[in-house]
Coordinates of C-alpha atoms in Angstrom, one line a residue:
Chain A
M1 CA -14.1 -18.9 -23.2
Y2 CA -14.7 -16.0 -20.8
E3 CA -18.2 -16.6 -19.9
W4 CA -18.3 -13.4 -17.6
S5 CA -17.3 -11.0 -20.7
N6 CA -19.7 -8.6 -21.8
P7 CA -19.0 -8.2 -25.6
E8 CA -20.6 -4.5 -25.9
M9 CA -18.5 -3.4 -22.8
L10 CA -15.2 -5.2 -24.2
A11 CA -15.8 -3.5 -27.6
R12 CA -16.1 0.0 -26.0
L13 CA -12.7 -0.6 -24.0
N14 CA -10.9 -1.7 -27.0
S15 CA -12.2 0.5 -29.9
T16 CA -11.5 3.8 -27.6
S17 CA -8.6 3.1 -25.7
G18 CA -5.9 2.9 -28.4
T19 CA -6.5 6.3 -29.6
V20 CA -5.6 8.0 -26.5
G21 CA -2.1 9.2 -25.3
F22 CA -0.5 6.8 -23.0
N23 CA -2.7 4.0 -24.1
K24 CA -1.7 4.4 -27.6
W25 CA 1.8 3.8 -26.5
L26 CA 1.4 0.9 -24.2
Q27 CA -1.3 -0.9 -26.4
P28 CA -3.5 -2.6 -23.8
R29 CA -5.9 -5.1 -25.4
A30 CA -8.7 -6.3 -23.4
L31 CA -9.6 -10.0 -24.1
A32 CA -12.6 -9.9 -21.9
A33 CA -14.5 -7.3 -19.6
G34 CA -17.4 -7.5 -17.5
N35 CA -19.0 -8.2 -14.1
G36 CA -16.3 -6.2 -12.4
M37 CA -13.4 -8.3 -14.0
V38 CA -11.1 -7.7 -16.9
E39 CA -8.4 -9.6 -18.6
I40 CA -5.8 -7.5 -20.6
V41 CA -2.6 -8.3 -22.8
V42 CA 0.4 -6.2 -23.6
E43 CA 2.8 -7.3 -25.9
V44 CA 6.2 -6.3 -24.6
R45 CA 8.5 -4.2 -26.6
D46 CA 12.2 -3.1 -25.9
D47 CA 11.1 0.4 -24.8
M48 CA 9.3 -1.3 -21.9
R49 CA 12.4 -2.8 -20.6
Q50 CA 15.0 -1.9 -17.7
H51 CA 18.7 -2.1 -17.7
H52 CA 18.5 -6.0 -16.9
G53 CA 16.0 -6.7 -19.9
Y54 CA 13.3 -7.4 -17.7
V55 CA 9.9 -5.4 -18.2
H56 CA 10.3 -2.1 -16.1
G57 CA 8.3 -2.2 -12.7
G58 CA 6.9 1.2 -14.0
C59 CA 5.2 -0.5 -16.8
I60 CA 4.1 -3.4 -14.8
G61 CA 2.9 -0.9 -12.2
A62 CA 1.0 1.1 -15.2
L63 CA -0.7 -2.1 -16.4
A64 CA -1.8 -3.1 -13.0
D65 CA -3.4 0.6 -12.5
M66 CA -4.9 0.2 -15.9
A67 CA -6.3 -3.2 -15.6
C68 CA -7.9 -2.5 -12.0
A69 CA -9.4 0.9 -13.3
W70 CA -10.8 -0.9 -16.3
A71 CA -12.5 -3.7 -13.8
G72 CA -13.8 -0.8 -11.8
A73 CA -15.5 0.5 -14.9
A74 CA -16.7 -3.1 -15.9
N75 CA -18.4 -3.0 -12.8
E76 CA -19.9 0.2 -12.9
G77 CA -20.3 1.3 -16.4
R78 CA -19.0 4.6 -15.1
D79 CA -16.3 6.7 -15.7
V80 CA -13.8 5.8 -13.1
V81 CA -10.2 7.1 -12.0
T82 CA -7.5 5.5 -9.9
S83 CA -7.5 6.6 -6.3
N84 CA -4.4 4.6 -5.2
F85 CA -2.8 1.4 -5.8
T86 CA -0.2 -0.7 -4.3
V87 CA 1.9 -3.3 -6.4
H88 CA 4.2 -6.0 -5.2
F89 CA 6.7 -7.3 -7.5
L90 CA 7.6 -10.9 -7.3
R91 CA 9.9 -11.8 -9.9
P92 CA 11.7 -10.3 -12.8
A93 CA 9.4 -10.2 -15.5
Q94 CA 10.9 -11.8 -18.5
G95 CA 9.0 -12.8 -21.4
T96 CA 7.0 -11.4 -24.6
T97 CA 3.5 -10.9 -23.1
L98 CA 2.1 -9.2 -20.0
R99 CA -1.4 -10.6 -19.1
A100 CA -3.4 -8.5 -16.3
K101 CA -6.1 -10.3 -14.6
A102 CA -8.1 -7.7 -12.6
R103 CA -11.3 -8.5 -10.5
T104 CA -13.4 -6.2 -8.4
I105 CA -13.7 -7.5 -4.7
R106 CA -16.0 -4.8 -3.3
S107 CA -17.9 -2.3 -5.4
G108 CA -19.4 0.8 -3.3
R109 CA -21.3 3.7 -4.2
T110 CA -18.2 5.9 -4.6
L111 CA -15.1 3.6 -4.5
A112 CA -14.2 -0.1 -5.9
T113 CA -11.7 -2.2 -4.5
V114 CA -10.0 -4.1 -7.3
E115 CA -6.9 -6.7 -6.9
A116 CA -5.0 -7.8 -10.3
E117 CA -2.3 -10.3 -11.2
I118 CA 0.4 -9.5 -13.5
L119 CA 1.7 -12.7 -15.4
V120 CA 4.5 -12.6 -17.9
E121 CA 4.5 -15.1 -20.7
T122 CA 6.8 -16.9 -23.2
P123 CA 5.6 -18.9 -26.0
G124 CA 6.1 -22.7 -24.9
E125 CA 6.4 -21.8 -21.3
A126 CA 4.2 -21.6 -18.4
P127 CA 3.0 -18.2 -17.4
R128 CA 4.8 -16.9 -14.4
L129 CA 3.2 -14.7 -11.7
C130 CA 5.4 -11.5 -11.7
A131 CA 3.3 -8.6 -9.7
T132 CA 0.2 -8.6 -7.5
A133 CA -1.7 -5.1 -6.9
L134 CA -4.6 -3.8 -4.9
A135 CA -6.1 -0.5 -5.9
S136 CA -8.9 1.9 -4.9
I137 CA -10.9 3.1 -7.8
A138 CA -13.1 6.1 -7.5
V139 CA -16.2 6.1 -9.2
L140 CA -17.2 9.5 -10.9
P141 CA -20.5 11.0 -10.0
E142 CA -21.1 11.6 -13.8
A143 CA -22.2 8.6 -16.0
R144 CA -19.7 9.3 -18.7
P145 CA -18.4 6.0 -20.0
R146 CA -14.6 5.3 -19.2
V147 CA -12.7 5.4 -22.6
A148 CA -9.0 5.0 -21.3
Chain B
M1 CA 21.2 24.8 -4.9
Y2 CA 21.0 21.0 -3.9
E3 CA 23.8 20.8 -1.3
W4 CA 23.2 17.1 -0.5
S5 CA 23.7 16.2 -4.3
N6 CA 26.8 14.1 -5.4
P7 CA 28.0 15.4 -8.7
E8 CA 29.5 11.9 -9.5
M9 CA 26.4 10.0 -8.7
L10 CA 24.2 12.3 -10.3
A11 CA 26.2 12.2 -13.8
R12 CA 26.2 8.3 -13.7
L13 CA 22.6 8.4 -13.2
N14 CA 21.9 10.6 -16.1
S15 CA 24.5 9.2 -18.3
T16 CA 23.5 5.7 -18.3
S17 CA 19.6 6.0 -17.7
G18 CA 18.6 7.6 -21.2
T19 CA 20.2 4.7 -23.3
V20 CA 18.0 2.1 -21.9
G21 CA 14.4 0.8 -23.1
F22 CA 11.7 2.3 -20.7
N23 CA 13.9 5.3 -19.4
K24 CA 14.8 6.4 -22.8
W25 CA 11.1 6.5 -23.5
L26 CA 10.2 8.2 -20.2
Q27 CA 13.4 10.6 -20.4
P28 CA 13.6 11.2 -16.4
R29 CA 16.4 13.7 -15.7
A30 CA 18.0 13.8 -12.4
L31 CA 18.6 17.3 -11.1
A32 CA 20.1 16.3 -7.9
A33 CA 21.0 12.9 -6.5
G34 CA 22.8 11.8 -3.2
N35 CA 22.4 10.9 0.5
G36 CA 19.4 8.9 -0.1
M37 CA 17.6 11.4 -2.2
V38 CA 17.0 12.3 -5.7
E39 CA 15.1 15.2 -7.5
I40 CA 13.9 14.0 -11.3
V41 CA 12.1 16.0 -13.8
V42 CA 10.2 14.7 -16.9
E43 CA 8.9 16.6 -19.6
V44 CA 5.3 15.8 -20.2
R45 CA 4.4 14.5 -23.8
D46 CA 1.1 13.8 -25.3
D47 CA 1.7 10.1 -25.0
M48 CA 1.8 10.2 -21.4
R49 CA -1.7 11.3 -20.9
Q50 CA -5.2 9.8 -20.5
H51 CA -8.6 10.5 -21.6
H52 CA -9.2 13.9 -20.1
G53 CA -5.7 15.2 -21.0
Y54 CA -4.1 14.6 -17.7
V55 CA -0.8 12.8 -17.1
H56 CA -1.8 9.1 -16.7
G57 CA -1.5 7.8 -13.3
G58 CA 0.5 4.8 -15.0
C59 CA 3.1 7.4 -15.7
I60 CA 3.2 8.9 -12.4
G61 CA 3.2 5.8 -10.8
A62 CA 6.2 4.8 -13.0
L63 CA 8.0 8.0 -12.2
A64 CA 7.2 7.5 -8.4
D65 CA 8.8 3.9 -8.9
M66 CA 11.9 5.0 -10.5
A67 CA 12.4 8.0 -8.2
C68 CA 12.3 5.7 -5.0
A69 CA 14.8 3.1 -6.8
W70 CA 17.2 5.8 -7.4
A71 CA 17.0 7.3 -4.1
G72 CA 17.4 3.8 -2.7
A73 CA 20.5 3.7 -5.0
A74 CA 21.5 7.1 -4.2
N75 CA 21.9 6.1 -0.5
E76 CA 23.7 2.6 -1.1
G77 CA 25.5 3.1 -4.5
R78 CA 24.4 -0.3 -5.1
D79 CA 22.0 -1.9 -7.5
V80 CA 18.6 -1.8 -6.3
V81 CA 15.1 -3.2 -7.3
T82 CA 11.7 -1.9 -6.4
S83 CA 10.3 -4.5 -4.2
N84 CA 6.9 -2.7 -3.8
F85 CA 5.2 0.9 -4.0
T86 CA 2.0 2.4 -3.0
V87 CA 0.9 5.6 -4.6
H88 CA -2.0 7.7 -4.0
F89 CA -3.3 10.4 -6.5
L90 CA -4.0 13.8 -5.0
R91 CA -5.4 15.7 -8.0
P92 CA -5.4 15.5 -11.7
A93 CA -1.9 16.0 -13.1
Q94 CA -2.3 19.0 -15.5
G95 CA 0.7 20.7 -16.7
T96 CA 4.0 20.3 -18.7
T97 CA 6.4 19.1 -16.3
L98 CA 6.5 16.3 -13.7
R99 CA 8.8 16.7 -10.7
A100 CA 9.7 13.8 -8.4
K101 CA 11.2 14.3 -5.0
A102 CA 12.2 11.2 -3.2
R103 CA 13.9 10.7 0.1
T104 CA 15.0 7.6 1.9
I105 CA 13.5 7.3 5.5
R106 CA 15.1 4.4 6.3
S107 CA 18.1 2.4 4.9
G108 CA 18.8 -1.3 5.9
R109 CA 21.1 -3.9 4.8
T110 CA 18.9 -5.5 2.3
L111 CA 15.9 -3.1 2.2
A112 CA 15.0 0.8 2.1
T113 CA 12.0 2.6 2.6
V114 CA 11.6 5.7 0.5
E115 CA 8.8 8.2 0.2
A116 CA 8.4 10.4 -2.9
E117 CA 6.2 13.4 -3.8
I118 CA 5.4 14.1 -7.5
L119 CA 4.4 17.5 -8.5
V120 CA 3.1 18.9 -11.6
E121 CA 4.1 22.3 -12.9
T122 CA 3.1 24.8 -15.5
P123 CA 5.4 28.1 -16.3
G124 CA 3.9 30.9 -14.3
E125 CA 1.9 28.7 -12.0
A126 CA 2.8 27.5 -8.6
P127 CA 3.8 23.4 -8.5
R128 CA 0.9 21.4 -7.5
L129 CA 1.5 18.1 -5.5
C130 CA -0.2 15.3 -7.6
A131 CA 0.7 12.3 -6.0
T132 CA 2.4 10.8 -2.9
A133 CA 4.2 7.2 -2.9
L134 CA 5.9 5.1 -0.3
A135 CA 8.2 2.2 -1.6
S136 CA 10.3 -0.6 -0.3
I137 CA 13.6 -0.9 -2.3
A138 CA 15.6 -4.0 -2.3
V139 CA 19.4 -3.6 -2.3
L140 CA 20.9 -6.3 -4.3
P141 CA 23.7 -8.3 -2.8
E142 CA 26.2 -7.6 -5.5
A143 CA 27.8 -4.1 -5.7
R144 CA 26.9 -3.4 -9.1
P145 CA 26.1 0.2 -10.0
R146 CA 22.5 0.7 -11.0
V147 CA 22.0 2.3 -14.4
A148 CA 18.5 2.8 -14.6
Chain C
M1 CA -9.9 -30.9 6.5
Y2 CA -6.9 -28.6 5.9
E3 CA -4.7 -31.2 4.1
W4 CA -2.0 -28.4 3.8
S5 CA -1.7 -27.9 7.5
N6 CA 1.5 -29.4 9.4
P7 CA 0.4 -30.4 12.9
E8 CA 3.9 -29.6 14.3
M9 CA 4.1 -26.2 13.1
L10 CA 0.4 -25.5 14.2
A11 CA 1.0 -26.8 17.6
R12 CA 4.2 -24.7 17.9
L13 CA 2.5 -21.4 16.9
N14 CA -0.8 -22.1 18.9
S15 CA 1.3 -23.2 22.2
T16 CA 3.9 -20.2 22.1
S17 CA 1.5 -17.5 21.1
G18 CA -0.9 -16.9 23.7
T19 CA 1.7 -16.5 26.4
V20 CA 2.9 -13.3 25.0
G21 CA 1.7 -9.6 25.2
F22 CA -0.5 -8.4 22.5
N23 CA -1.0 -12.1 21.3
K24 CA -2.4 -12.9 24.8
W25 CA -4.7 -10.0 24.3
L26 CA -6.0 -10.5 20.8
Q27 CA -6.1 -14.3 21.2
P28 CA -5.7 -15.6 17.8
R29 CA -6.1 -19.3 17.4
A30 CA -4.4 -21.2 14.4
L31 CA -6.6 -23.6 12.8
A32 CA -4.3 -24.7 10.4
A33 CA -0.7 -23.9 9.5
G34 CA 1.8 -25.0 6.8
N35 CA 3.0 -24.6 3.1
G36 CA 3.0 -20.6 3.4
M37 CA -0.5 -20.6 4.7
V38 CA -2.4 -20.2 7.8
E39 CA -5.9 -19.8 9.0
I40 CA -6.5 -18.2 12.3
V41 CA -9.6 -17.2 14.2
V42 CA -10.1 -14.4 17.0
E43 CA -13.4 -14.2 18.9
V44 CA -14.6 -10.8 18.8
R45 CA -14.8 -8.9 22.2
D46 CA -16.1 -5.6 23.1
D47 CA -13.0 -3.9 23.8
M48 CA -12.1 -4.8 20.0
R49 CA -15.0 -2.7 18.6
Q50 CA -15.4 1.0 17.7
H51 CA -18.2 3.4 18.2
H52 CA -20.6 2.0 15.8
G53 CA -19.9 -1.6 17.2
Y54 CA -18.1 -2.8 14.4
V55 CA -14.6 -4.5 15.2
H56 CA -12.1 -1.6 14.7
G57 CA -10.3 -1.3 11.7
G58 CA -6.9 -1.3 13.9
C59 CA -7.7 -4.8 15.2
I60 CA -8.6 -6.1 11.8
G61 CA -5.3 -4.5 10.5
A62 CA -3.6 -6.3 13.6
L63 CA -4.9 -9.5 12.7
A64 CA -4.1 -9.3 8.9
D65 CA -0.5 -8.3 9.9
M66 CA -0.5 -11.4 12.1
A67 CA -1.9 -13.6 9.6
C68 CA 0.7 -12.7 6.9
A69 CA 3.5 -12.9 9.3
W70 CA 2.5 -16.5 10.3
A71 CA 1.9 -17.4 6.7
G72 CA 5.6 -16.2 6.1
A73 CA 6.8 -18.2 9.0
A74 CA 4.9 -21.2 7.9
N75 CA 6.7 -21.1 4.6
E76 CA 10.2 -20.8 6.1
G77 CA 10.3 -22.2 9.4
R78 CA 12.2 -19.0 10.4
D79 CA 11.8 -16.1 12.3
V80 CA 10.1 -13.5 10.6
V81 CA 9.0 -9.9 10.9
T82 CA 6.5 -7.7 9.1
S83 CA 8.3 -5.1 7.1
N84 CA 5.0 -3.5 5.5
F85 CA 1.6 -4.0 4.8
T86 CA -1.6 -2.6 3.2
V87 CA -5.1 -3.4 4.3
H88 CA -8.2 -2.4 2.4
F89 CA -11.4 -2.3 4.3
L90 CA -14.5 -3.8 2.4
R91 CA -17.4 -3.6 4.7
P92 CA -18.3 -2.9 8.5
A93 CA -17.2 -6.0 10.4
Q94 CA -20.1 -7.0 12.3
G95 CA -20.2 -10.4 13.8
T96 CA -18.8 -12.5 16.5
T97 CA -15.9 -14.1 15.0
L98 CA -13.1 -13.0 12.8
R99 CA -11.1 -15.6 10.7
A100 CA -8.1 -14.6 8.5
K101 CA -6.7 -16.7 5.5
A102 CA -3.3 -15.8 4.7
R103 CA -1.3 -17.2 1.7
T104 CA 2.4 -16.7 0.6
I105 CA 2.4 -15.9 -2.9
R106 CA 6.1 -15.5 -3.5
S107 CA 9.0 -16.7 -0.9
G108 CA 12.3 -15.4 -1.5
R109 CA 15.4 -15.5 0.3
T110 CA 15.0 -12.6 2.5
L111 CA 11.6 -11.4 1.9
A112 CA 7.9 -13.1 1.2
T113 CA 5.0 -11.7 0.1
V114 CA 1.8 -12.5 1.5
E115 CA -1.8 -12.1 0.7
A116 CA -4.7 -12.1 3.5
E117 CA -8.5 -12.3 3.5
I118 CA -10.4 -11.4 6.8
L119 CA -13.8 -12.6 7.1
V120 CA -16.5 -11.7 9.9
E121 CA -18.7 -14.5 10.7
T122 CA -21.8 -14.6 12.7
P123 CA -23.4 -18.1 13.7
G124 CA -26.2 -18.9 11.2
E125 CA -25.2 -16.4 8.6
A126 CA -22.9 -16.8 5.6
P127 CA -19.2 -15.2 6.1
R128 CA -18.7 -11.9 4.8
L129 CA -15.2 -10.8 3.4
C130 CA -14.4 -7.3 5.5
A131 CA -10.9 -6.9 4.5
T132 CA -8.0 -7.7 2.4
A133 CA -4.4 -7.2 2.9
L134 CA -0.9 -7.7 0.9
A135 CA 2.0 -7.9 3.1
S136 CA 6.0 -8.0 2.9
I137 CA 7.5 -10.5 5.5
A138 CA 11.1 -10.0 6.0
V139 CA 12.8 -13.6 6.8
L140 CA 15.5 -12.9 9.4
P141 CA 18.9 -14.6 8.8
E142 CA 18.8 -16.4 12.1
A143 CA 17.0 -19.6 12.4
R144 CA 14.7 -19.0 15.4
P145 CA 11.4 -20.2 15.4
R146 CA 8.9 -17.7 15.4
V147 CA 6.7 -17.7 18.4
A148 CA 4.3 -14.9 18.1
Chain D
M1 CA 2.7 24.9 21.5
Y2 CA 0.4 23.6 18.9
E3 CA -0.7 26.7 17.0
W4 CA -2.9 24.7 14.5
S5 CA -5.0 22.8 17.3
N6 CA -8.4 23.6 17.8
P7 CA -9.1 23.3 21.4
E8 CA -13.0 22.3 21.0
M9 CA -12.2 19.2 18.5
L10 CA -9.5 18.2 20.8
A11 CA -11.5 18.3 23.6
R12 CA -14.3 16.4 21.8
L13 CA -11.9 13.6 20.4
N14 CA -10.6 12.9 23.9
S15 CA -13.9 13.1 25.9
T16 CA -15.5 10.4 23.8
S17 CA -12.6 8.4 22.6
G18 CA -11.7 6.7 25.8
T19 CA -15.1 5.4 26.6
V20 CA -15.4 2.9 23.5
G21 CA -14.2 -0.5 23.2
F22 CA -10.8 -0.7 21.3
N23 CA -10.0 3.1 22.4
K24 CA -10.6 2.4 25.7
W25 CA -8.1 -0.4 25.5
L26 CA -5.4 1.4 23.5
Q27 CA -5.8 4.7 25.6
P28 CA -4.8 6.9 22.6
R29 CA -4.7 10.6 24.0
A30 CA -4.6 13.5 21.5
L31 CA -2.3 16.3 22.4
A32 CA -3.5 18.4 19.3
A33 CA -6.1 18.3 16.7
G34 CA -7.2 20.7 13.9
N35 CA -6.5 21.8 10.6
G36 CA -6.4 18.2 9.4
M37 CA -3.6 17.4 11.7
V38 CA -3.4 15.2 15.0
E39 CA -0.8 14.2 17.4
I40 CA -1.7 11.2 19.4
V41 CA 0.3 9.6 22.4
V42 CA 0.1 6.0 23.6
E43 CA 1.7 4.8 26.7
V44 CA 3.2 1.1 25.8
R45 CA 2.1 -1.2 28.0
D46 CA 3.1 -5.0 28.0
D47 CA -0.1 -6.4 26.4
M48 CA 1.1 -4.5 23.5
R49 CA 4.5 -6.2 22.9
Q50 CA 5.4 -8.9 20.8
H51 CA 7.8 -11.8 21.3
H52 CA 10.9 -9.7 21.2
G53 CA 9.7 -7.0 23.7
Y54 CA 9.0 -4.4 21.0
V55 CA 5.7 -2.8 20.5
H56 CA 3.6 -5.3 18.0
G57 CA 3.3 -4.2 14.5
G58 CA -0.4 -4.7 14.9
C59 CA -0.8 -1.9 17.5
I60 CA 1.6 0.4 15.6
G61 CA -0.7 0.0 12.7
A62 CA -3.9 0.3 14.7
L63 CA -2.5 3.7 16.0
A64 CA -1.4 4.8 12.6
D65 CA -4.9 3.9 11.5
M66 CA -6.5 5.8 14.3
A67 CA -4.3 9.0 13.8
C68 CA -5.0 8.9 10.1
A69 CA -8.9 8.5 10.7
W70 CA -8.5 11.3 13.5
A71 CA -6.6 13.8 11.1
G72 CA -9.4 13.5 8.5
A73 CA -12.1 14.1 10.9
A74 CA -9.7 17.0 12.2
N75 CA -10.3 18.4 8.6
E76 CA -13.7 17.7 8.0
G77 CA -15.3 17.7 11.2
R78 CA -17.5 14.9 9.9
D79 CA -17.7 11.2 10.7
V80 CA -15.0 9.2 8.9
V81 CA -13.7 5.9 8.3
T82 CA -10.6 4.3 7.0
S83 CA -10.8 2.9 3.5
N84 CA -7.4 1.5 3.3
F85 CA -3.7 2.3 4.9
T86 CA -0.4 1.0 4.0
V87 CA 2.2 1.1 6.9
H88 CA 5.9 0.5 6.7
F89 CA 7.9 -0.5 9.6
L90 CA 11.3 1.0 9.9
R91 CA 12.9 -0.3 13.1
P92 CA 11.9 -2.0 16.4
A93 CA 9.6 0.1 18.5
Q94 CA 11.4 -0.1 21.9
G95 CA 10.3 2.4 24.2
T96 CA 7.6 3.4 26.6
T97 CA 5.6 6.0 24.7
L98 CA 4.4 5.9 21.0
R99 CA 3.7 9.4 19.3
A100 CA 1.6 9.5 16.1
K101 CA 2.0 12.6 13.8
A102 CA -0.8 12.5 11.1
R103 CA -1.4 15.3 8.5
T104 CA -4.1 15.3 5.9
I105 CA -2.2 16.0 2.6
R106 CA -5.1 16.1 0.4
S107 CA -8.9 16.6 1.2
G108 CA -11.6 15.8 -1.3
R109 CA -15.3 15.7 -1.2
T110 CA -15.6 12.1 -0.2
L111 CA -11.9 11.1 0.5
A112 CA -8.8 12.2 2.6
T113 CA -5.3 11.2 1.9
V114 CA -3.6 11.3 5.1
E115 CA 0.1 10.4 6.1
A116 CA 1.4 9.6 9.7
E117 CA 4.8 9.2 11.6
I118 CA 4.8 6.8 14.4
L119 CA 7.8 7.7 17.1
V120 CA 9.0 5.6 19.8
E121 CA 10.0 7.4 23.0
T122 CA 12.1 6.6 25.8
P123 CA 12.6 9.2 28.6
G124 CA 16.2 10.6 28.1
E125 CA 16.3 9.3 24.8
A126 CA 15.8 10.9 21.5
P127 CA 12.5 9.9 19.8
R128 CA 12.9 7.3 17.1
L129 CA 10.8 7.0 13.8
C130 CA 9.7 3.5 13.7
A131 CA 6.8 3.6 11.0
T132 CA 5.4 5.4 8.4
A133 CA 1.7 5.3 7.0
L134 CA -0.2 6.4 4.2
A135 CA -4.3 6.0 4.3
S136 CA -7.4 7.0 2.4
I137 CA -10.0 8.0 4.9
A138 CA -13.7 8.1 3.7
V139 CA -15.7 11.0 4.5
L140 CA -19.3 9.8 5.5
P141 CA -22.3 11.8 3.8
E142 CA -23.8 12.6 7.1
A143 CA -22.6 15.3 9.4
R144 CA -22.2 13.2 12.5
P145 CA -19.0 13.9 14.6
R146 CA -16.7 11.2 14.7
V147 CA -16.2 10.2 18.4
A148 CA -13.6 7.3 18.0

């Protein structure tokens, strides 16, 4: 289904991510990873919502940040860290699942530029685009694999 | 100490925030709010960290988002929602407390522009600036108080 | 060729744009406009370059700003003004023509979110993506047509 | 008056800038440069305006870009190039002079983060803040001085 996905890279992201601090809380699950791209889903829980019942923008931003960093790592196979990101919210995130699709649009020696879309989904309904993001991901000099 | 703070506005933010979803998890505590500004602290927990032990950028972004929205609300006394935000990470967030200082730099009829600094603190050490952010906060037409 | 283009909207943009200040200098020419999208070309001149001979980032940013505003106007048929924009530079803009493709991804009552790609072209060579941008475009209350 | 300014750095920026393409057109004049900061003025001309007579957002963005890059160079004394920038427009830029104040808030090995304020001035009136910006400036490996 995801022809661009690299099973080894995908397995490494998923096996290590869930054991660590904030990732253990957010529980992102990569469905595909490779060629500078990732697709990640997060099941929405009540502790991710804001006062109107939508997913909190801070959680959507955090998922966007994570997806962009993972996409940068999926390109470089190197340890990365987000340098900056911009997120625009498009509509209230009402649903049961968040899906982030991130794609590296330019990969340089020390910096990757990545864009991401965040969709919100409810069973039986069409996915809705709830945010779009643009990030600069710093590629670290050392060849450590990124685990989270 | 915070001459610009409005006790009533501060009390309203703090009394309602902690009861709701993501805010209940993040536990932001406003120390001051008024005149388009807020100062918020968050105690760092292990479930906010990334794989190197620093606070995860996603949490820092979420706090920046929240601080900017609260500052916009502290200016308007109206319900607000973040339209977009940009966050630049400056150094690893290693410490026990995050402190966000947000300030409205322009308040229009339907949109406020807010900047925020996120500092990380460790007892006995000088605070360090770990991120800076710029946000557009949409001011909603209805005069509902923002609770989170 | 551009099935989404609206000839009347396109003619209006092009007939009025070139007579005004900065647009007269930049000389953007819309090839298509409609359905919240525009495609604009600019012929590169020496007074648009920086010290290495590439098109100056400031010019690329200005074109991105303009393309996003025009796309917002092409959606609303209303006067618009850029509220904020973010541009990421991907590679040096070496070539003879800049081409901006902007697309409204969300159009609200008072704000549109628009993304743009800026390509640089040289006759006989493949176009290269040199920048990507994301903008918030404020839709003004009055129903004046945007001319520039 | 500008205790932080470095006369040699300032002279180098001003002597080389005006001879080159876009800078020759925009005519930025640095009043001070050093310690990761610059202050630059631009005299507003008719070919910088938009259809309502205000300075075009594209020109303001270009000045913000330039000021951030120069501030990054004023810190590093190295050749630099803008990686990305975000600009938020705060009010219409009506006046005769633009003034950009840029300040490096974090200077890393390969990247500097710089913030800038753009003011618009009219003789006899108080300056007004018309835009605020945040930029990532890439510091190039080679030790070439930046000339524009």
